[in-house]
XYZ file of N, CA and C in Angstrom:
489
model
N 0.838 -1.178 0.000
C 0.000 0.000 0.000
C 0.887 1.247 0.000
N 0.517 2.199 -0.798
C 1.283 3.442 -0.922
C 0.583 4.568 -0.170
N 1.363 5.519 0.282
C 0.776 6.711 0.907
C 0.246 7.674 -0.158
N 0.593 7.421 -1.410
C 0.179 8.285 -2.517
C -1.072 7.726 -3.184
N -1.825 8.612 -3.825
C -3.056 8.194 -4.488
C -2.753 7.285 -5.684
N -3.711 6.446 -5.988
C -3.550 5.473 -7.075
C -3.304 6.167 -8.416
N -3.983 7.288 -8.684
C -3.790 7.973 -9.967
C -2.380 8.533 -10.095
N -1.801 8.998 -8.998
C -0.406 9.468 -9.036
C 0.544 8.311 -9.339
N 0.337 7.188 -8.682
C 1.206 6.019 -8.873
C 1.104 5.507 -10.310
N -0.118 5.421 -10.828
C -0.302 4.922 -12.198
C 0.379 5.821 -13.219
N 0.217 7.128 -13.071
C 0.837 8.042 -14.019
C 2.354 8.061 -13.855
N 2.835 7.984 -12.635
C 4.283 7.937 -12.398
C 4.884 6.686 -13.039
N 4.183 5.567 -12.980
C 4.672 4.341 -13.611
C 4.790 4.529 -15.122
N 3.830 5.213 -15.727
C 3.895 5.498 -17.165
C 5.074 6.415 -17.480
N 5.295 7.407 -16.621
C 6.410 8.347 -16.815
C 7.741 7.606 -16.742
N 7.897 6.753 -15.746
C 9.153 6.010 -15.604
C 9.361 5.102 -16.805
N 8.352 4.341 -17.193
C 8.493 3.411 -18.321
C 8.788 4.156 -19.625
N 8.039 5.222 -19.899
C 8.210 5.941 -21.166
C 9.577 6.612 -21.259
N 10.019 7.213 -20.157
C 11.322 7.869 -20.182
C 12.458 6.857 -20.199
N 12.303 5.750 -19.499
C 13.316 4.687 -19.548
C 13.434 4.161 -20.978
N 12.287 3.911 -21.617
C 12.296 3.371 -22.976
C 12.903 4.341 -23.983
N 12.751 5.629 -23.750
C 13.302 6.611 -24.682
C 14.691 7.098 -24.265
N 15.201 6.569 -23.156
C 16.541 6.929 -22.711
C 16.656 8.319 -22.130
N 15.529 8.881 -21.684
C 15.545 10.236 -21.125
C 15.687 10.201 -19.614
N 16.431 11.183 -19.111
C 16.596 11.387 -17.676
C 15.893 12.698 -17.334
N 15.187 12.709 -16.197
C 14.393 13.872 -15.827
C 14.873 14.493 -14.519
N 14.544 15.782 -14.376
C 14.775 16.514 -13.128
C 13.507 17.309 -12.835
N 13.344 17.650 -11.571
C 12.159 18.374 -11.130
C 12.556 19.607 -10.336
N 11.767 20.656 -10.497
C 11.898 21.856 -9.669
C 10.504 22.106 -9.097
N 10.312 21.745 -7.838
C 8.983 21.804 -7.231
C 8.913 22.887 -6.160
N 7.807 23.591 -6.164
C 7.534 24.539 -5.097
C 6.289 24.088 -4.353
N 5.097 24.414 -4.856
C 3.870 24.106 -4.103
C 3.636 22.608 -3.914
N 4.216 21.773 -4.761
C 4.040 20.323 -4.607
C 5.017 19.730 -3.595
N 6.006 20.493 -3.187
C 6.887 20.098 -2.093
C 7.539 18.731 -2.211
N 7.833 18.287 -3.417
C 8.477 16.993 -3.601
C 7.510 15.871 -3.931
N 6.242 16.186 -4.067
C 5.228 15.158 -4.336
C 5.464 14.461 -5.673
N 5.901 15.203 -6.678
C 6.160 14.593 -7.986
C 7.341 13.632 -7.880
N 8.392 14.063 -7.217
C 9.548 13.180 -7.020
C 9.162 11.956 -6.199
N 8.313 12.154 -5.193
C 7.865 11.024 -4.371
C 7.092 10.021 -5.217
N 6.247 10.508 -6.115
C 5.475 9.603 -6.970
C 6.400 8.812 -7.895
N 7.361 9.500 -8.489
C 8.291 8.811 -9.396
C 9.113 7.776 -8.644
N 9.610 8.141 -7.466
C 10.465 7.199 -6.726
C 9.678 6.077 -6.065
N 8.363 6.138 -6.121
C 7.533 5.025 -5.660
C 7.617 3.846 -6.640
N 8.098 4.122 -7.854
C 8.146 3.125 -8.916
C 9.526 2.467 -8.953
N 9.524 1.140 -8.920
C 10.779 0.395 -9.035
C 11.432 0.727 -10.373
N 12.727 0.938 -10.358
C 13.457 1.284 -11.570
C 13.525 2.771 -11.852
N 12.958 3.580 -10.969
C 12.949 5.031 -11.202
C 14.344 5.636 -11.179
N 15.304 4.956 -10.583
C 16.661 5.505 -10.526
C 17.278 5.620 -11.919
N 16.756 4.880 -12.892
C 17.246 4.996 -14.265
C 16.715 6.238 -14.951
N 15.700 6.867 -14.356
C 15.011 7.980 -14.998
C 15.190 9.296 -14.248
N 15.087 9.287 -12.934
C 15.132 10.521 -12.148
C 16.549 10.851 -11.731
N 17.045 12.003 -12.201
C 18.380 12.453 -11.794
C 18.309 13.124 -10.432
N 17.393 14.098 -10.300
C 17.269 14.822 -9.031
C 16.024 15.677 -9.036
N 15.657 16.071 -7.821
C 14.547 16.981 -7.646
C 14.960 18.108 -6.720
N 14.514 19.296 -7.039
C 14.762 20.472 -6.221
C 13.428 20.899 -5.616
N 13.374 20.979 -4.298
C 12.200 21.548 -3.647
C 12.603 22.948 -3.228
N 12.143 23.905 -4.003
C 12.520 25.308 -3.793
C 11.256 26.060 -3.409
N 10.943 25.974 -2.140
C 9.683 26.532 -1.643
C 9.760 28.044 -1.459
N 10.863 28.520 -0.941
C 11.006 29.964 -0.715
C 11.545 30.643 -1.972
N 11.306 31.927 -2.073
C 11.861 32.695 -3.186
C 13.380 32.642 -3.179
N 13.968 32.707 -1.981
C 15.428 32.662 -1.863
C 15.975 31.342 -2.401
N 15.303 30.245 -2.109
C 15.807 28.957 -2.595
C 15.694 28.854 -4.109
N 14.660 29.453 -4.683
C 14.548 29.470 -6.146
C 15.756 30.194 -6.742
N 16.163 31.284 -6.113
C 17.307 32.051 -6.592
C 18.614 31.301 -6.354
N 18.799 30.785 -5.135
C 20.071 30.157 -4.769
C 20.276 28.793 -5.421
N 19.256 27.953 -5.443
C 19.419 26.586 -5.945
C 19.229 26.459 -7.450
N 18.383 27.325 -8.025
C 18.056 27.189 -9.443
C 18.513 28.370 -10.284
N 18.973 29.431 -9.640
C 19.447 30.587 -10.383
C 18.337 31.456 -10.956
N 17.142 31.389 -10.368
C 16.062 32.258 -10.824
C 16.454 33.699 -10.487
N 16.476 34.577 -11.475
C 16.847 35.967 -11.198
C 15.849 36.640 -10.245
N 16.370 37.376 -9.298
C 15.535 38.109 -8.339
C 14.548 39.005 -9.076
N 14.988 39.567 -10.178
C 14.137 40.479 -10.944
C 12.874 39.793 -11.458
N 12.966 38.524 -11.813
C 11.782 37.791 -12.282
C 10.767 37.671 -11.161
N 11.243 37.304 -9.976
C 10.329 37.154 -8.842
C 9.745 38.501 -8.443
N 10.575 39.536 -8.429
C 10.083 40.860 -8.049
C 9.095 41.428 -9.065
N 9.324 41.157 -10.337
C 8.482 41.721 -11.393
C 7.211 40.922 -11.624
N 7.348 39.600 -11.706
C 6.219 38.748 -12.089
C 5.673 37.908 -10.942
N 6.476 37.702 -9.902
C 6.083 36.865 -8.780
C 6.578 35.440 -8.947
N 6.590 34.708 -7.840
C 7.038 33.313 -7.868
C 6.036 32.425 -8.598
N 4.771 32.847 -8.592
C 3.739 32.087 -9.300
C 3.489 32.804 -10.622
N 4.417 32.575 -11.549
C 4.338 33.181 -12.876
C 5.004 32.237 -13.865
N 4.587 32.360 -15.111
C 5.205 31.543 -16.153
C 6.693 31.854 -16.252
N 7.049 33.112 -16.112
C 8.464 33.493 -16.181
C 9.276 32.781 -15.103
N 8.739 32.722 -13.890
C 9.447 32.056 -12.798
C 9.521 30.551 -13.039
N 8.418 29.945 -13.450
C 8.417 28.495 -13.696
C 9.404 28.137 -14.804
N 9.439 28.937 -15.867
C 10.370 28.679 -16.959
C 11.808 28.784 -16.463
N 12.088 29.790 -15.664
C 13.430 29.958 -15.119
C 13.787 28.801 -14.178
N 12.810 28.345 -13.402
C 13.035 27.189 -12.521
C 13.373 25.942 -13.341
N 12.637 25.708 -14.419
C 12.892 24.532 -15.263
C 14.275 24.615 -15.899
N 14.633 25.803 -16.390
C 15.970 25.991 -16.963
C 17.051 25.759 -15.906
N 16.801 26.271 -14.694
C 17.757 26.075 -13.610
C 17.929 24.617 -13.240
N 16.828 23.866 -13.245
C 16.918 22.431 -12.948
C 17.752 21.715 -14.007
N 17.593 22.098 -15.257
C 18.435 21.510 -16.313
C 19.893 21.889 -16.112
N 20.135 23.157 -15.836
C 21.514 23.644 -15.694
C 22.228 23.062 -14.485
N 21.479 22.631 -13.476
C 22.080 22.086 -12.264
C 21.894 20.582 -12.158
N 21.717 19.918 -13.299
C 21.530 18.470 -13.298
C 22.114 17.880 -14.570
N 21.980 16.586 -14.684
C 22.391 15.873 -15.885
C 21.168 15.423 -16.678
N 20.029 16.006 -16.371
C 18.775 15.598 -16.982
C 18.651 16.079 -18.426
N 17.822 15.349 -19.170
C 17.471 15.724 -20.538
C 16.251 16.628 -20.560
N 15.394 16.490 -19.560
C 14.157 17.274 -19.489
C 13.893 17.628 -18.029
N 13.366 18.818 -17.808
C 13.027 19.251 -16.448
C 11.641 19.876 -16.469
N 10.911 19.615 -15.403
C 9.599 20.221 -15.222
C 9.619 21.001 -13.920
N 9.003 22.190 -13.961
C 8.918 23.043 -12.779
C 7.456 23.321 -12.456
N 7.180 23.455 -11.164
C 5.827 23.711 -10.666
C 5.927 24.776 -9.582
N 5.065 25.801 -9.663
C 4.967 26.802 -8.611
C 3.515 27.253 -8.552
N 2.987 27.379 -7.344
C 1.587 27.767 -7.272
C 1.120 28.119 -5.881
N -0.181 28.349 -5.797
C -0.830 28.721 -4.538
C -1.811 27.620 -4.169
N -1.421 26.784 -3.210
C -2.239 25.637 -2.826
C -3.275 25.985 -1.768
N -3.115 27.117 -1.103
C -4.108 27.557 -0.118
C -3.917 26.938 1.246
N -4.815 27.161 2.134
C -6.059 27.914 1.935
C -5.838 29.426 1.883
N -4.652 29.887 2.275
C -4.338 31.319 2.232
C -3.379 31.591 1.083
N -3.066 32.854 0.884
C -2.053 33.244 -0.087
C -2.588 33.696 -1.423
N -3.862 33.456 -1.683
C -4.426 33.871 -2.953
C -4.741 35.360 -2.974
N -4.806 35.898 -4.186
C -5.202 37.287 -4.411
C -6.254 37.277 -5.517
N -6.928 38.399 -5.740
C -7.873 38.435 -6.866
C -7.202 38.111 -8.208
N -5.956 38.537 -8.386
C -5.238 38.259 -9.634
C -4.738 36.824 -9.706
N -4.354 36.279 -8.553
C -3.838 34.907 -8.486
C -4.527 34.198 -7.325
N -5.729 33.680 -7.576
C -6.468 33.021 -6.490
C -5.863 31.669 -6.120
N -6.266 31.166 -4.965
C -5.864 29.817 -4.552
C -6.211 28.861 -5.684
N -5.292 27.978 -5.989
C -5.462 27.041 -7.094
C -4.729 27.458 -8.353
N -4.133 28.672 -8.352
C -3.326 29.113 -9.492
C -1.984 28.390 -9.424
N -1.678 27.655 -10.474
C -0.421 26.911 -10.522
C 0.179 27.091 -11.911
N 1.480 27.320 -11.947
C 2.200 27.455 -13.209
C 3.148 26.277 -13.387
N 3.291 25.885 -14.635
C 4.116 24.736 -14.992
C 5.015 25.126 -16.151
N 6.195 24.520 -16.206
C 7.077 24.712 -17.347
C 7.886 23.441 -17.565
N 8.158 23.171 -18.847
C 9.026 22.042 -19.204
C 10.134 22.573 -20.089
N 11.359 22.241 -19.741
C 12.524 22.617 -20.535
C 13.237 21.337 -20.971
N 13.652 21.310 -22.223
C 14.354 20.158 -22.781
C 15.746 20.607 -23.192
N 16.733 19.853 -22.744
C 18.124 20.211 -23.055
C 18.321 20.260 -24.573
N 18.943 21.334 -25.030
C 19.232 21.489 -26.447
C 18.061 21.995 -27.278
N 16.969 22.366 -26.630
C 15.798 22.848 -27.358
C 15.406 24.230 -26.852
N 14.943 25.062 -27.772
C 14.458 26.385 -27.400
C 12.940 26.403 -27.241
N 12.312 25.238 -27.398
C 10.861 25.161 -27.286
C 10.407 25.599 -25.897
N 9.445 26.506 -25.863
C 8.908 26.995 -24.597
C 7.579 26.299 -24.323
N 7.573 25.488 -23.288
C 6.341 24.838 -22.850
C 6.086 25.341 -21.439
N 5.091 26.191 -21.308
C 4.760 26.753 -20.001
C 3.295 27.156 -20.020
N 2.652 26.984 -18.876
C 1.244 27.361 -18.795
C 0.842 27.651 -17.363
N -0.222 28.434 -17.263
C -0.841 28.705 -15.969
C -2.181 28.001 -15.961
N -2.458 27.314 -14.861
C -3.750 26.638 -14.717
C -4.410 27.082 -13.427
N -5.710 27.003 -13.434
C -6.487 27.291 -12.235
C -7.142 25.982 -11.811
N -6.537 25.338 -10.825
C -6.991 24.025 -10.376
C -8.097 24.181 -9.349
N -9.106 23.366 -9.486
C -10.234 23.384 -8.559
C -10.005 22.311 -7.509
N -10.013 22.694 -6.281
C -9.853 21.731 -5.205
C -10.419 22.291 -3.926
N -11.013 21.424 -3.138
C -11.592 21.849 -1.865
C -10.535 21.969 -0.775
N -9.400 21.303 -0.994
C -8.356 21.301 0.028
C -6.993 21.573 -0.607
N -6.075 21.949 0.246
C -4.682 22.134 -0.161
C -4.128 20.839 -0.773
N -4.429 19.721 -0.142
C -3.943 18.426 -0.632
C -4.453 18.124 -2.030
N -5.706 18.453 -2.290
C -6.287 18.176 -3.597
C -5.631 19.042 -4.675
N -5.373 20.288 -4.391
C -4.695 21.154 -5.367
C -3.287 20.636 -5.631
N -2.590 20.233 -4.591
C -1.235 19.698 -4.756
C -1.242 18.408 -5.571
N -2.228 17.542 -5.323
C -2.334 16.280 -6.074
C -2.593 16.565 -7.547
N -3.506 17.477 -7.831
C -3.798 17.826 -9.224
C -2.570 18.425 -9.913
N -1.846 19.277 -9.204
C -0.630 19.878 -9.768
C 0.412 18.806 -10.069
N 0.549 17.838 -9.195
C 1.508 16.749 -9.423
C 1.124 15.938 -10.653
N -0.168 15.708 -10.847
C -0.627 14.977 -12.031
C -0.285 15.738 -13.318
N -0.496 17.041 -13.318
C -0.163 17.846 -14.502
C 1.343 17.771 -14.771
N 2.140 17.890 -13.726
C 3.597 17.832 -13.885
C 4.033 16.486 -14.442
N 3.450 15.415 -13.936
C 3.793 14.082 -14.453
C 3.439 13.963 -15.942
N 2.286 14.494 -16.320
C 1.912 14.456 -17.740
C 2.926 15.194 -18.601
N 3.469 16.287 -18.074
C 4.480 17.047 -18.829
C 5.781 16.268 -18.990
N 5.985 15.250 -18.171
C 7.209 14.446 -18.272
C 7.081 13.281 -19.244
N 5.900 13.084 -19.808
C 5.747 12.017 -20.802
C 6.374 12.462 -22.123
N 7.188 11.606 -22.726
C 7.826 11.978 -24.011
C 6.798 12.172 -25.120
């Protein structure tokens, strides 16, 4: 029995198998999910062939220090912005041996939301080594609890890791 939900485990198993089969190594830069995506991946046997590392950069300072997110991005756009998520994903690639990195930053609640960025606002970005393709989006996740928003965000991040 796992402490994680069945849907997270099932999707993580697909992520591990697909990336193993394609020879891709992944890295994660997590904020609001607090390592939940990495936990789901490492729940799967054989994940060590796929996951290089995960960064849990919850504070703005850690985003800057561990991933190299410029202070100006956080000051101008905020930590919950596509610009910040993209910079986090790039930083995860630059500080790892991964082929692809996914970043997540958001407001899981119950506090912290604003009219412009309500609780459930989560941004995602995927960066691929050697590619200039920009994959980033903001989503408004519906959840009654902090845990539900975090679970939904982890599912979106896992989907972004599928080749």
